mmCIF file of C-alpha atoms in Angstrom:
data_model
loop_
_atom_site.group_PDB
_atom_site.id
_atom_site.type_symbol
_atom_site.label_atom_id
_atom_site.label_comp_id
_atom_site.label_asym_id
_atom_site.label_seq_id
_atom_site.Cartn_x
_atom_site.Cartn_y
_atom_site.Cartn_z
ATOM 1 C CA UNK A 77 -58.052 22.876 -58.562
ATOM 2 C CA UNK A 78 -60.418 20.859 -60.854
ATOM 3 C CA UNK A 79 -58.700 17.538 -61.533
ATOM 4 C CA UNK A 80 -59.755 16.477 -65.307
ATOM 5 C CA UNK A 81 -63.530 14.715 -65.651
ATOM 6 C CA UNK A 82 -61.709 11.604 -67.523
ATOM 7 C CA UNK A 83 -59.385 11.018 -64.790
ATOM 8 C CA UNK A 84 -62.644 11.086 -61.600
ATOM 9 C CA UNK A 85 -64.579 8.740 -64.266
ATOM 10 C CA UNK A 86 -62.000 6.147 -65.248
ATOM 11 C CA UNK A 87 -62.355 5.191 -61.535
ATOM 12 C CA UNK A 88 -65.698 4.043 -62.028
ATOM 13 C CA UNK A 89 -65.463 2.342 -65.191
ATOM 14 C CA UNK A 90 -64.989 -1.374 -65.137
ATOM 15 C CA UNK A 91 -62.889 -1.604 -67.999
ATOM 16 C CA UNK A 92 -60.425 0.992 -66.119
ATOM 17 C CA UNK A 93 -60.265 0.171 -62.881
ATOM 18 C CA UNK A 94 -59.171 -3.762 -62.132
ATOM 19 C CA UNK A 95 -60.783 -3.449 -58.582
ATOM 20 C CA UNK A 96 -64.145 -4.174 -60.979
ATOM 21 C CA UNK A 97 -62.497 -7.415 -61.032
ATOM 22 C CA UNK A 98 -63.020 -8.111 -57.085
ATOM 23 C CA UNK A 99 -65.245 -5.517 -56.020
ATOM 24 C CA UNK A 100 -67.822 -3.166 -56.750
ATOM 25 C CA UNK A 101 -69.172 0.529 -56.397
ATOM 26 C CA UNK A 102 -71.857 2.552 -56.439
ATOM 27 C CA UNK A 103 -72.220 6.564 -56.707
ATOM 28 C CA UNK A 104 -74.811 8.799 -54.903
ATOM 29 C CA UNK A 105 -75.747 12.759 -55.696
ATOM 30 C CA UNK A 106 -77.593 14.385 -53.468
ATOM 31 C CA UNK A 107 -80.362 17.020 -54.477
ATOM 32 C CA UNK A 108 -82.613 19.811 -52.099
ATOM 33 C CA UNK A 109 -86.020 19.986 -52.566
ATOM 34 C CA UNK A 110 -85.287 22.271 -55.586
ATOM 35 C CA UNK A 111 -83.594 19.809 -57.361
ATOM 36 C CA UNK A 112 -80.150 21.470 -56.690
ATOM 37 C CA UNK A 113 -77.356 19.718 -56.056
ATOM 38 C CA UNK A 114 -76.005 19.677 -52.668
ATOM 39 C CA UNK A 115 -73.445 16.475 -52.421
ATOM 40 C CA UNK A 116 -72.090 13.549 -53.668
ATOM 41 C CA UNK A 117 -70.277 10.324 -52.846
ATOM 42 C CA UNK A 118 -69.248 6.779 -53.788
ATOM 43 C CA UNK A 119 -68.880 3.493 -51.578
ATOM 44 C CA UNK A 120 -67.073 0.560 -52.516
ATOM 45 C CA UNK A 121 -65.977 -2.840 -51.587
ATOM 46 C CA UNK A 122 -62.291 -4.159 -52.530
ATOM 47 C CA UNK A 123 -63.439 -8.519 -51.789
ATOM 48 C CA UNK A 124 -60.147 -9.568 -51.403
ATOM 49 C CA UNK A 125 -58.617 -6.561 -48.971
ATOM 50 C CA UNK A 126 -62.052 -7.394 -47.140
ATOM 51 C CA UNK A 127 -61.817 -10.716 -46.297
ATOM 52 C CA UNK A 128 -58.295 -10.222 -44.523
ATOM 53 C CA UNK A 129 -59.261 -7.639 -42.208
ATOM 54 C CA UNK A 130 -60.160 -7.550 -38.954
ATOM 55 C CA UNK A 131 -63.742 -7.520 -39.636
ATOM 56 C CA UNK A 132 -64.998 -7.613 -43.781
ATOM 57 C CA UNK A 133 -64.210 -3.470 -44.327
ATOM 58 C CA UNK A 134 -65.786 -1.514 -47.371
ATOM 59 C CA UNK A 135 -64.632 2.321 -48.045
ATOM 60 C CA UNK A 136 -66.500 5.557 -49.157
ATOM 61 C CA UNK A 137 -64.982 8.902 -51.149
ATOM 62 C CA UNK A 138 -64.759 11.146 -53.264
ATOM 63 C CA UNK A 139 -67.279 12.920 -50.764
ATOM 64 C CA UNK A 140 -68.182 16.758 -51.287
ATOM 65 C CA UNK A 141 -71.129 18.557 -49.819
ATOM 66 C CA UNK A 142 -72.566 21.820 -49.008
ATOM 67 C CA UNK A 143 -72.272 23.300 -45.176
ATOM 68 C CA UNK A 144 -75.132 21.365 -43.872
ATOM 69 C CA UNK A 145 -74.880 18.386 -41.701
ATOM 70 C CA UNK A 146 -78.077 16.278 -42.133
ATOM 71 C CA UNK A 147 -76.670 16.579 -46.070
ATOM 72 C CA UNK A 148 -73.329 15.027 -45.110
ATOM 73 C CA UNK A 149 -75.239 12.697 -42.575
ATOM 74 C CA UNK A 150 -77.093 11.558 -45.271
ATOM 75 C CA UNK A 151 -74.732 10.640 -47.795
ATOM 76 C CA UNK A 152 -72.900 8.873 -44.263
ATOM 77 C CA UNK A 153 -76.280 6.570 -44.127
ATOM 78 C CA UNK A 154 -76.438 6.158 -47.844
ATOM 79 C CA UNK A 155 -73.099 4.496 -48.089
ATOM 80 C CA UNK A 156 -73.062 2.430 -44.727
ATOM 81 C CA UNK A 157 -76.870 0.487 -45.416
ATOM 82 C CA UNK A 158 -75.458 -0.129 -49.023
ATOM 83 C CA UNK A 159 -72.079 -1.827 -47.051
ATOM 84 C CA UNK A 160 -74.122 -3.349 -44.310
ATOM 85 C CA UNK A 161 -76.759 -4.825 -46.937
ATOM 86 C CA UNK A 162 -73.294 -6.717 -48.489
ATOM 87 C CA UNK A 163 -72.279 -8.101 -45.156
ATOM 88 C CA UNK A 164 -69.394 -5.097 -44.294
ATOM 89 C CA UNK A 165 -69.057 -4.017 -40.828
ATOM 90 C CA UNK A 166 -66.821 -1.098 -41.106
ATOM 91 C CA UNK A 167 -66.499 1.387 -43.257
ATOM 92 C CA UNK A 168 -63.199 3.659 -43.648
ATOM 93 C CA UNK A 169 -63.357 7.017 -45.663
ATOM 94 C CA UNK A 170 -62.253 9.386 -47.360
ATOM 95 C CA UNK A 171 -60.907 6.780 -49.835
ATOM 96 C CA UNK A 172 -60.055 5.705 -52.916
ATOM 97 C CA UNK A 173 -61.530 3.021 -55.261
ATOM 98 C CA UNK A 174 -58.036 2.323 -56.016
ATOM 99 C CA UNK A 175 -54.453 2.420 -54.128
ATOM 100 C CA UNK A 176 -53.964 4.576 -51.521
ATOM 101 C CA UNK A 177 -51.425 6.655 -53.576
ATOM 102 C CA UNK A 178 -54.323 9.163 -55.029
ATOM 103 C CA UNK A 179 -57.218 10.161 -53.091
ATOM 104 C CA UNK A 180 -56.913 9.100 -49.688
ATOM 105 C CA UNK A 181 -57.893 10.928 -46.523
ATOM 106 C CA UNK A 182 -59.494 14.326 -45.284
ATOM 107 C CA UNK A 183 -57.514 16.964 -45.185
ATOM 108 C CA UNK A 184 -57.243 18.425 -41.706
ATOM 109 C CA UNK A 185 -54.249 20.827 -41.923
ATOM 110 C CA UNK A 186 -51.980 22.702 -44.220
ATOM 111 C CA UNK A 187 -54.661 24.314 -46.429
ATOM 112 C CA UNK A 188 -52.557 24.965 -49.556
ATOM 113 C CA UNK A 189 -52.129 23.689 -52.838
ATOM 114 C CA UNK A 190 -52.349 20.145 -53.441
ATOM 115 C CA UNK A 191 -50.314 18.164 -55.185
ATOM 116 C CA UNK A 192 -51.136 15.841 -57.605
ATOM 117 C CA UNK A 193 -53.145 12.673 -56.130
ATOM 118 C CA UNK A 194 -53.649 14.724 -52.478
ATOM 119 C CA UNK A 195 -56.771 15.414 -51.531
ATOM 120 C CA UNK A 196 -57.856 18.752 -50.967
ATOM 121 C CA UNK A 197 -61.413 19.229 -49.317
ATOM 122 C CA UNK A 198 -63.437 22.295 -47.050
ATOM 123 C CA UNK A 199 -62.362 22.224 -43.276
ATOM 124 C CA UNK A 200 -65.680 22.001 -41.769
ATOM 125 C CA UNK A 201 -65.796 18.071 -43.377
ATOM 126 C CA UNK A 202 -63.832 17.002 -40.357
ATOM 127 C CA UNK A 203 -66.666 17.973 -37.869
ATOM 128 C CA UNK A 204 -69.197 16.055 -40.019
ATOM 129 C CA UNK A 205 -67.314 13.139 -40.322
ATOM 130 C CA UNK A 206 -66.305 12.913 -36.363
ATOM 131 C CA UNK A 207 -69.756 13.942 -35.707
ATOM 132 C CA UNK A 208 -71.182 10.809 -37.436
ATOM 133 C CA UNK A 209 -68.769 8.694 -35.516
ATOM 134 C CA UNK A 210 -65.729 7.957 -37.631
ATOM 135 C CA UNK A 211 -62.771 7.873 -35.646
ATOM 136 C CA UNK A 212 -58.847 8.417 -36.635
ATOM 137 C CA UNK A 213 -57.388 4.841 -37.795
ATOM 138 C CA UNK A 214 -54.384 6.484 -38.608
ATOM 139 C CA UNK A 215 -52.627 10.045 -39.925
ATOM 140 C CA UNK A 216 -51.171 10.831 -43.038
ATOM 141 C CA UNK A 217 -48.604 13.929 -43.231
ATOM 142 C CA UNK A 218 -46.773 15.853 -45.896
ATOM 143 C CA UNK A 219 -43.785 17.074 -45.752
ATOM 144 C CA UNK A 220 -42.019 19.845 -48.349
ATOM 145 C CA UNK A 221 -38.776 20.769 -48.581
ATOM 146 C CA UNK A 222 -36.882 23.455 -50.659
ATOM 147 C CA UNK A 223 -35.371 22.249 -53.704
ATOM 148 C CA UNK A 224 -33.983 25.524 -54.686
ATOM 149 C CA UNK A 225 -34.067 29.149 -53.144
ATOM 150 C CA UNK A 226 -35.918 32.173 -54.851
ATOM 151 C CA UNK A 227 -32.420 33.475 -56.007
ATOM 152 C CA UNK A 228 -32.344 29.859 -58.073
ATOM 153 C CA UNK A 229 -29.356 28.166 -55.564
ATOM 154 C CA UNK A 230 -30.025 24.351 -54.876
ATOM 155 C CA UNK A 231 -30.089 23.535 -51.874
ATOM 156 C CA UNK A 232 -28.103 21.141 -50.474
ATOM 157 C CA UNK A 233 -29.451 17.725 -48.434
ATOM 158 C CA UNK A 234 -27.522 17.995 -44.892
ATOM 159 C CA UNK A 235 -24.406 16.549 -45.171
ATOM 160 C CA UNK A 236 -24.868 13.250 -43.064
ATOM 161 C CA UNK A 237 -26.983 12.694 -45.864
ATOM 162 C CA UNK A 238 -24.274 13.046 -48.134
ATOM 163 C CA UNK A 239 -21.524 11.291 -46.415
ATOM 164 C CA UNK A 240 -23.449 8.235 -45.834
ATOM 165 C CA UNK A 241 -24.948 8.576 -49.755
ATOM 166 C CA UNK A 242 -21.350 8.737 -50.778
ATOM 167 C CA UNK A 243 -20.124 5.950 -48.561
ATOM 168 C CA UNK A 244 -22.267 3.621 -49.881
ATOM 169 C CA UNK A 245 -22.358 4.549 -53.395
ATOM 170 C CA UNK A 246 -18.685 3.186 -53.237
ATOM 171 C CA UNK A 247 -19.854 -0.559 -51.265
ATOM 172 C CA UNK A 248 -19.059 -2.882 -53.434
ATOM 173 C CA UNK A 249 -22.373 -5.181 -54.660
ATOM 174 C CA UNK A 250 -24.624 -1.406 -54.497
ATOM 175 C CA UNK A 251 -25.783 -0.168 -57.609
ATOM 176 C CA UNK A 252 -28.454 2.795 -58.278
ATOM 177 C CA UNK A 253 -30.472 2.663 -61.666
ATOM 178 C CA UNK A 254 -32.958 5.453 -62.710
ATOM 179 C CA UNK A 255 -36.726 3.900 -64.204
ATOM 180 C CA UNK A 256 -36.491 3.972 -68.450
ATOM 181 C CA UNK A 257 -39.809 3.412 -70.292
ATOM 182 C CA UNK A 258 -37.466 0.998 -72.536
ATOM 183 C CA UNK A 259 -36.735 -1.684 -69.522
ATOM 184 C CA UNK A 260 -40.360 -1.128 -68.223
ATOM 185 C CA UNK A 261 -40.931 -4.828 -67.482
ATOM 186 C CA UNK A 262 -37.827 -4.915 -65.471
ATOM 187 C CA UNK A 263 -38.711 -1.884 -63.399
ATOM 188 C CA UNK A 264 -42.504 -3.291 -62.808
ATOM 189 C CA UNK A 265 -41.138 -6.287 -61.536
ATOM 190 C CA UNK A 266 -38.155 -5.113 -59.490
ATOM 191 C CA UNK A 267 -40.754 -2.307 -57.674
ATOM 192 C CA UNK A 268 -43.365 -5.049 -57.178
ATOM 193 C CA UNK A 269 -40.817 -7.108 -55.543
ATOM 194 C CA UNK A 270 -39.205 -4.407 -53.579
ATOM 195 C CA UNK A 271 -43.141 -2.994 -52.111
ATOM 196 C CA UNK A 272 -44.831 -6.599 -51.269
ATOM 197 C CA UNK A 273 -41.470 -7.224 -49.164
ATOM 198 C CA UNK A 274 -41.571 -3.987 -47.604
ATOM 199 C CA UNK A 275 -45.113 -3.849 -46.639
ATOM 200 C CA UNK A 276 -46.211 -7.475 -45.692
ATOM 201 C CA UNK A 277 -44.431 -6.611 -42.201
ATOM 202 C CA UNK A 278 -47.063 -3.883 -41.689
ATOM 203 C CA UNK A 279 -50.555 -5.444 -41.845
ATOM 204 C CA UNK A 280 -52.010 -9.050 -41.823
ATOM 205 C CA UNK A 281 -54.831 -7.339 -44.290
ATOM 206 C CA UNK A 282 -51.611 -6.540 -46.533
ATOM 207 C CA UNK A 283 -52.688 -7.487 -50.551
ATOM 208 C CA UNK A 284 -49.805 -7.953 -52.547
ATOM 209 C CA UNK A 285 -49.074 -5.165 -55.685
ATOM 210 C CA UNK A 286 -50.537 -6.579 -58.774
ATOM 211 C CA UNK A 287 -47.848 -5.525 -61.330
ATOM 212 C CA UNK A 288 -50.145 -5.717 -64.111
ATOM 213 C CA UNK A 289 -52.054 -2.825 -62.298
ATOM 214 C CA UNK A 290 -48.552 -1.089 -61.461
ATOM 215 C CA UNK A 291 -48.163 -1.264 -65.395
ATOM 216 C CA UNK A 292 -51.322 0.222 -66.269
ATOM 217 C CA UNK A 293 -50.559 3.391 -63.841
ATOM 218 C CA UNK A 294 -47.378 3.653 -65.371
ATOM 219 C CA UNK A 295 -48.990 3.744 -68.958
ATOM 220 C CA UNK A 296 -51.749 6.532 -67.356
ATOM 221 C CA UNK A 297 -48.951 8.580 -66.085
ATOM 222 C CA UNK A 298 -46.079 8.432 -69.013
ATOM 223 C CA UNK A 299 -47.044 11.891 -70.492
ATOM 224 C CA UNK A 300 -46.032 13.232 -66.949
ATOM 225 C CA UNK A 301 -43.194 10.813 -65.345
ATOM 226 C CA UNK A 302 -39.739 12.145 -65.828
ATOM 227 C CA UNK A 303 -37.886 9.105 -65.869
ATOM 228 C CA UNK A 304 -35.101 10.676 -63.787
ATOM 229 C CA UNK A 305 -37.053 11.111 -60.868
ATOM 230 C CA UNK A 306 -37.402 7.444 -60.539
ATOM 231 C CA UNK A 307 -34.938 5.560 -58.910
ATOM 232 C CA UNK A 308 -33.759 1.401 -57.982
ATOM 233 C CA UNK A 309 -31.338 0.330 -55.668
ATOM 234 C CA UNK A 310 -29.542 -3.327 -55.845
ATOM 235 C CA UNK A 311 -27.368 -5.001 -53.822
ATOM 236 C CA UNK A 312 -25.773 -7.535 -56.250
ATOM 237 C CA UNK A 313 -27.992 -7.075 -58.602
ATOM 238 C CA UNK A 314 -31.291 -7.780 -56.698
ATOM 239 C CA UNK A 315 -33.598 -4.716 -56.354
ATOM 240 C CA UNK A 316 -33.856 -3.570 -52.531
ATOM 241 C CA UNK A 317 -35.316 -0.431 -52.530
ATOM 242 C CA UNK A 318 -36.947 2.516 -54.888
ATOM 243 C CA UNK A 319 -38.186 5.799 -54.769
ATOM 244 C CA UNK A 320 -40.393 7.425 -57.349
ATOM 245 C CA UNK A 321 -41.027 11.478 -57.690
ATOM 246 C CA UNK A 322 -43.755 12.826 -60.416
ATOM 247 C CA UNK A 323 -43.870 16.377 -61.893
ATOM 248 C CA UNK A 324 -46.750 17.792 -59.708
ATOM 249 C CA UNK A 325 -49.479 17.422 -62.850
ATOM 250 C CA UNK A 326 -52.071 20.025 -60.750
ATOM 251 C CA UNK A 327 -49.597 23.265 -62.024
ATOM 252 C CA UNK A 328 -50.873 22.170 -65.577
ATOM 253 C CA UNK A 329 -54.398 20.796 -64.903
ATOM 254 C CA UNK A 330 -55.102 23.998 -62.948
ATOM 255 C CA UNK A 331 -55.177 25.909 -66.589
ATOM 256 C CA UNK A 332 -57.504 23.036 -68.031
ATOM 257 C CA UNK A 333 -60.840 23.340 -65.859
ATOM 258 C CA UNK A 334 -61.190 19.317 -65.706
ATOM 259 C CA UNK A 335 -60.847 19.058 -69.719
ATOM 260 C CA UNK A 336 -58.706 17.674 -71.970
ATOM 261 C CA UNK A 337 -59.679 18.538 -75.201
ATOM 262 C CA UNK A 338 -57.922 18.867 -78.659
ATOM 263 C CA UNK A 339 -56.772 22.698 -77.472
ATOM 264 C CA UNK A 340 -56.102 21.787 -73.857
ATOM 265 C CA UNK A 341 -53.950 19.265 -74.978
ATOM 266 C CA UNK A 342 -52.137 22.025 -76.985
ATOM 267 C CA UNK A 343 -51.846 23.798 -74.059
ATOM 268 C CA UNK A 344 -50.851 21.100 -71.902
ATOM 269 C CA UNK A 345 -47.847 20.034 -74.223
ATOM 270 C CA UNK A 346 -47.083 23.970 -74.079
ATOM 271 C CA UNK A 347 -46.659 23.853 -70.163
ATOM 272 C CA UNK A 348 -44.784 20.827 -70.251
ATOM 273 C CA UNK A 349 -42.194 21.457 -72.458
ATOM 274 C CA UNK A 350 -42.106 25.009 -70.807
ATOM 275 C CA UNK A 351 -40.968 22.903 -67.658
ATOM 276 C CA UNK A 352 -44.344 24.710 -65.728
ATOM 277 C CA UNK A 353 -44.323 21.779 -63.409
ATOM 278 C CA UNK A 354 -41.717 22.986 -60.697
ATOM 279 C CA UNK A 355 -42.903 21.092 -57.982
ATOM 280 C CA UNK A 356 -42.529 17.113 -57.532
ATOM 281 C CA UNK A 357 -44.369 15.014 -55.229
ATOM 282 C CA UNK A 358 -43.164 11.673 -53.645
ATOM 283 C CA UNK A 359 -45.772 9.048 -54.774
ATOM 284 C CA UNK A 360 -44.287 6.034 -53.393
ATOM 285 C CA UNK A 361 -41.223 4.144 -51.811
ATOM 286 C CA UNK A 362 -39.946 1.220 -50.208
ATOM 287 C CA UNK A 363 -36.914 -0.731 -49.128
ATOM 288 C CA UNK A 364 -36.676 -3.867 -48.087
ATOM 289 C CA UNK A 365 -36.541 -4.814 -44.611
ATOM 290 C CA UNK A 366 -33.214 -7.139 -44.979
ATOM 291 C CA UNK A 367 -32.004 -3.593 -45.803
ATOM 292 C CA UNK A 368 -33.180 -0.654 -44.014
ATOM 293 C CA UNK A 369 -31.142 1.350 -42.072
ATOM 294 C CA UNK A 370 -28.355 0.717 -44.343
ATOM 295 C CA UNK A 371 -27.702 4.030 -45.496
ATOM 296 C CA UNK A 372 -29.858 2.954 -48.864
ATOM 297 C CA UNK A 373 -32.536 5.305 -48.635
ATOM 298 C CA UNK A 374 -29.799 8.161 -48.337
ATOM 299 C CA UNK A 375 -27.597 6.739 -51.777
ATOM 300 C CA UNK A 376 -31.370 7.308 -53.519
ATOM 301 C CA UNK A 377 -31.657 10.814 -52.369
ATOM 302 C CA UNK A 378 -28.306 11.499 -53.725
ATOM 303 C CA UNK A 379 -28.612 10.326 -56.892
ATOM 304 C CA UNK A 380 -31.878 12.598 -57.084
ATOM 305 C CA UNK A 381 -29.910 15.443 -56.008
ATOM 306 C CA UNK A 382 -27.508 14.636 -58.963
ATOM 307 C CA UNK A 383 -30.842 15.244 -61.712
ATOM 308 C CA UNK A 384 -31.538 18.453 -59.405
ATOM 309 C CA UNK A 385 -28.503 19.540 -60.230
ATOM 310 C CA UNK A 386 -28.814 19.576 -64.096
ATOM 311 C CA UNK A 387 -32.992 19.959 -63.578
ATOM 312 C CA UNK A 388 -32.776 23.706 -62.632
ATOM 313 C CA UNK A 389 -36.635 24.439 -63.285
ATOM 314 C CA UNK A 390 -37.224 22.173 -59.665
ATOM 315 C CA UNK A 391 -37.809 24.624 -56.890
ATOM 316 C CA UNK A 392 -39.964 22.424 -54.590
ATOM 317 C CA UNK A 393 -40.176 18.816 -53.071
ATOM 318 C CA UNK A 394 -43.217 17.348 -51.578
ATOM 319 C CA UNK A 395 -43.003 13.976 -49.562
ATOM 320 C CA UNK A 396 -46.339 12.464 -49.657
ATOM 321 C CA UNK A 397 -48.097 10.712 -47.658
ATOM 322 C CA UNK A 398 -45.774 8.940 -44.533
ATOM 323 C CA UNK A 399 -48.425 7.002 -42.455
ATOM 324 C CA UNK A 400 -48.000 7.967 -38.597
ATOM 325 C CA UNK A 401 -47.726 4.678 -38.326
ATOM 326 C CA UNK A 402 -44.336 4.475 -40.022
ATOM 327 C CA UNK A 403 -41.837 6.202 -37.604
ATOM 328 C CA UNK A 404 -38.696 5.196 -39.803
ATOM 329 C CA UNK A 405 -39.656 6.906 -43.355
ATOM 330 C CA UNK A 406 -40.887 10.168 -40.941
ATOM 331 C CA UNK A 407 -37.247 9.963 -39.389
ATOM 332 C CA UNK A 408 -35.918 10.202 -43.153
ATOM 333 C CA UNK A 409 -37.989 13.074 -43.963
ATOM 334 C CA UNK A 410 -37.002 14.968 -41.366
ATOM 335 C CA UNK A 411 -33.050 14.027 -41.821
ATOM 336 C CA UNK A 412 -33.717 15.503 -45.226
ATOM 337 C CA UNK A 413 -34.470 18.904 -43.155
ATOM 338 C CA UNK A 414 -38.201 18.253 -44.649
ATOM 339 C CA UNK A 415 -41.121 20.034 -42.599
ATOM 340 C CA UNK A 416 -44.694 18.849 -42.006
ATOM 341 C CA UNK A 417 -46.509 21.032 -44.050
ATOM 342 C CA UNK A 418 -49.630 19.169 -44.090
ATOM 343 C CA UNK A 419 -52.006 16.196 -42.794
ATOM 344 C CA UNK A 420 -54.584 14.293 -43.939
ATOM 345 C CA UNK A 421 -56.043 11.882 -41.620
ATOM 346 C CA UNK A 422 -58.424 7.700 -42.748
ATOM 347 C CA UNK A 423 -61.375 7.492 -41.015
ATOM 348 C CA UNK A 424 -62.559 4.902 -39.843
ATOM 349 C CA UNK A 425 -66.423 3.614 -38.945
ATOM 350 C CA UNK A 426 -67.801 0.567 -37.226
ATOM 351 C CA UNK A 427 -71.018 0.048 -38.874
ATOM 352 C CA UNK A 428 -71.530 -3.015 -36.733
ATOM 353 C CA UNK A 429 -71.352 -1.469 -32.942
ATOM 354 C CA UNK A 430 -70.291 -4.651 -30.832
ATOM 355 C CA UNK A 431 -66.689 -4.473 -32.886
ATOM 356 C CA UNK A 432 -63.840 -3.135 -30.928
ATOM 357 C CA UNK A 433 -62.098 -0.352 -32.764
ATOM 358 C CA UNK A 434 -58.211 -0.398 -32.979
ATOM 359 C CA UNK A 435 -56.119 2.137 -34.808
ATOM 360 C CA UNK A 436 -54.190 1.367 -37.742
ATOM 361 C CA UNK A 437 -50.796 1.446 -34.716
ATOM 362 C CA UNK A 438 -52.542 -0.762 -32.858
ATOM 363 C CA UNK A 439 -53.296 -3.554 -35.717
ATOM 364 C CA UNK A 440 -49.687 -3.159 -36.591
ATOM 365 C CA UNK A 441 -48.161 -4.011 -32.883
ATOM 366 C CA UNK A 442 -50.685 -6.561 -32.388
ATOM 367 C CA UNK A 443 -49.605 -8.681 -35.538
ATOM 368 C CA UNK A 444 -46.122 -7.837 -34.864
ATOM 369 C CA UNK A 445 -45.892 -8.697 -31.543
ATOM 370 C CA UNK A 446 -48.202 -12.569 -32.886
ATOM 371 C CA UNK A 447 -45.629 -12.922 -35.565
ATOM 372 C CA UNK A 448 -42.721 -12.249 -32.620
ATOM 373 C CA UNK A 449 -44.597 -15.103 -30.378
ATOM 374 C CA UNK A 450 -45.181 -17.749 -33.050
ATOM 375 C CA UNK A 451 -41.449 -17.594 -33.818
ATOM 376 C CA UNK A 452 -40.075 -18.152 -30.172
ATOM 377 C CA UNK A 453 -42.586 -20.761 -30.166
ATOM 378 C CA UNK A 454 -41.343 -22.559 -33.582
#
């Protein structure tokens, strides 16, 4: 599945990517002695998520290379002396240049299609990369779930699902809204407030949404979003949680082999309004703490099951990625009767050896269990 050439650039180009702003990147390709190409990759530094780690932490991606380990080994020493010459002592990978909502991790199981944003990549990476020395700082799985049989029924979420959906639809003080390009600002602001409150609990390293980037993605991604498959829940009118689906973009990009010119554009319109894209994919979510295990997260399923309903050309549902780290969304999933269909896992590398390596788990309990301590102490 070739994603489109614009869409790999853009994340190198300093006027499209704000991470320019605070970081920096550089690209490698790698060549034989016959001046064929063999690999590539990119490493990058993100100052600000840096400086609140554990230890300052730089990233490398968008790594591809031939079956040949002294080729991937290479590219491996390539990006950690260019993050070790700019004072970085780790190095996690596969990543992204950007948020971890496209291009993050190495696939390790479920090789099928991807959808949009997921990384898709040749099994025998994982040896090279655990070869080198990266470790597992955490897992990332997918799961699907069958919107609507091959005889065209919908299938229904399990009915606890329901009940509880339906029992607090009728709370007073809860109200569900779907996202509308019209009330963008609103919706930008309500997410971003909804996300930094849900994930600040996670990680001291935590960097709080920028909504001007959240715009910009939304801008990107408005020939695709069906505004229906983005929902807001209040309580008294003050967002608490939100779930956003996107039409999986790779059933149309598939037909475009990476370009988008004046007749692929054509074509693309074609699919689209031929409702091609009959797959969505879960891109992001979040409730706030003051709120979870309310029932909340069930009221937003329901009201996407309500657009299923009238939607018929959804057949498939594809909830990713739940960190393994994150034991309450997984429980969701698989109340929705969702299956692990796939998982990708971050690597990560300590470029200076005398560091102690923790998993992702680890970090979390740690600063959970400091933030527990200095409050029985205040």
């Amino acid at each position: 599945m070739c994603p489109l050439d614009s869409q790999a650039e853009s994340v190198f180009d300093p006027a499209g990517n704000y991470l320019f702003s605070k970081g920096e990147a550089v690209r490698w390709i790698l060549k034989n002695d016959n001046g064929e190409v063999i690999g590539r990759m990119a490493a990058f530094i993100d100052r600000v998520r840096s400086t609140v780690s554990s230890q300052p932490t730089g990233g490398i991606g968008f790594f591809e290379v031939i079956e040949e380990k002294e080729a991937a080994f290479a590219l491996f020493d390539a990006g950690k002396e260019w993050l070790a010459a700019r004072g970085i002592e780790a190095m996690d990978g596969p990543i992204n240049f950007g948020e971890n909502d496209n291009n993050w991790g190495l696939l390790v199981d479920g090789f099928m299609h991807q959808g949009f944003g997921m990384p898709y990549n040749k099994k025998y990476y994982r040896e090279f990369f655990e070869e080198y020395g990266f470790k597992n700082y955490f897992e990332q799985y997918s799961y699907h779930r069958v919107v609507r049989g091959t005889d065209g029924k919908l299938e229904q979420f399990p009915d606890r699902i329901m009940k509880i959906a339906e029992w607090l639809s009728k709370k007073p003080g809860y109200s569900f809204h779907h996202f509308t390009f019209r009330e963008k600002d609103k919706f930008v602001n309500d997410l971003v407030d909804v996300y930094n409150a849900a994930w600040t609990v996670f990680k001291g390293d935590f960097t709080p949404l920028d909504p001007s980037f959240l715009e910009e993605s939304l801008n990107k991604a408005k020939a695709v979003i069906d505004e229906e498959l983005v929902w807001f829940a209040y309580y008294n009118d003050k967002p608490i949680a939100f779930f956003i689906l996107y039409p999986d973009l790779n059933q149309i990009l598939k037909h475009l082999n990476g370009k988008l010119h004046f007749w692929n554009k054509i074509r693309f319109l074609y699919y689209k309004m031929s409702h091609k894209m009959t797959r969505m994919r879960a891109v992001a979510g979040g409730v706030n703490p003051l709120y979870q295990n309310s029932g909340v997260e069930s009221a937003i399923f329901y009201q996407l099951y309500q657009v299923f309903k009238k939607k018929p050309w959804y057949s498939e549902l594809e909830l990713s990625w739940v960190g393994d780290f994150n034991p309450k969304m997984i429980k969701i999933y698989e109340a929705l009767d969702a299956h692990r269909a796939k998982m990708h896992i971050t690597y990560r590398y300590m470029i200076n050896e005398k560091l102690i390596f923790r998993r992702y788990k680890d970090e979390i309990n740690q600063k959970q269990e400091g933030d527990k301590s200095e409050k029985n102490n205040g």
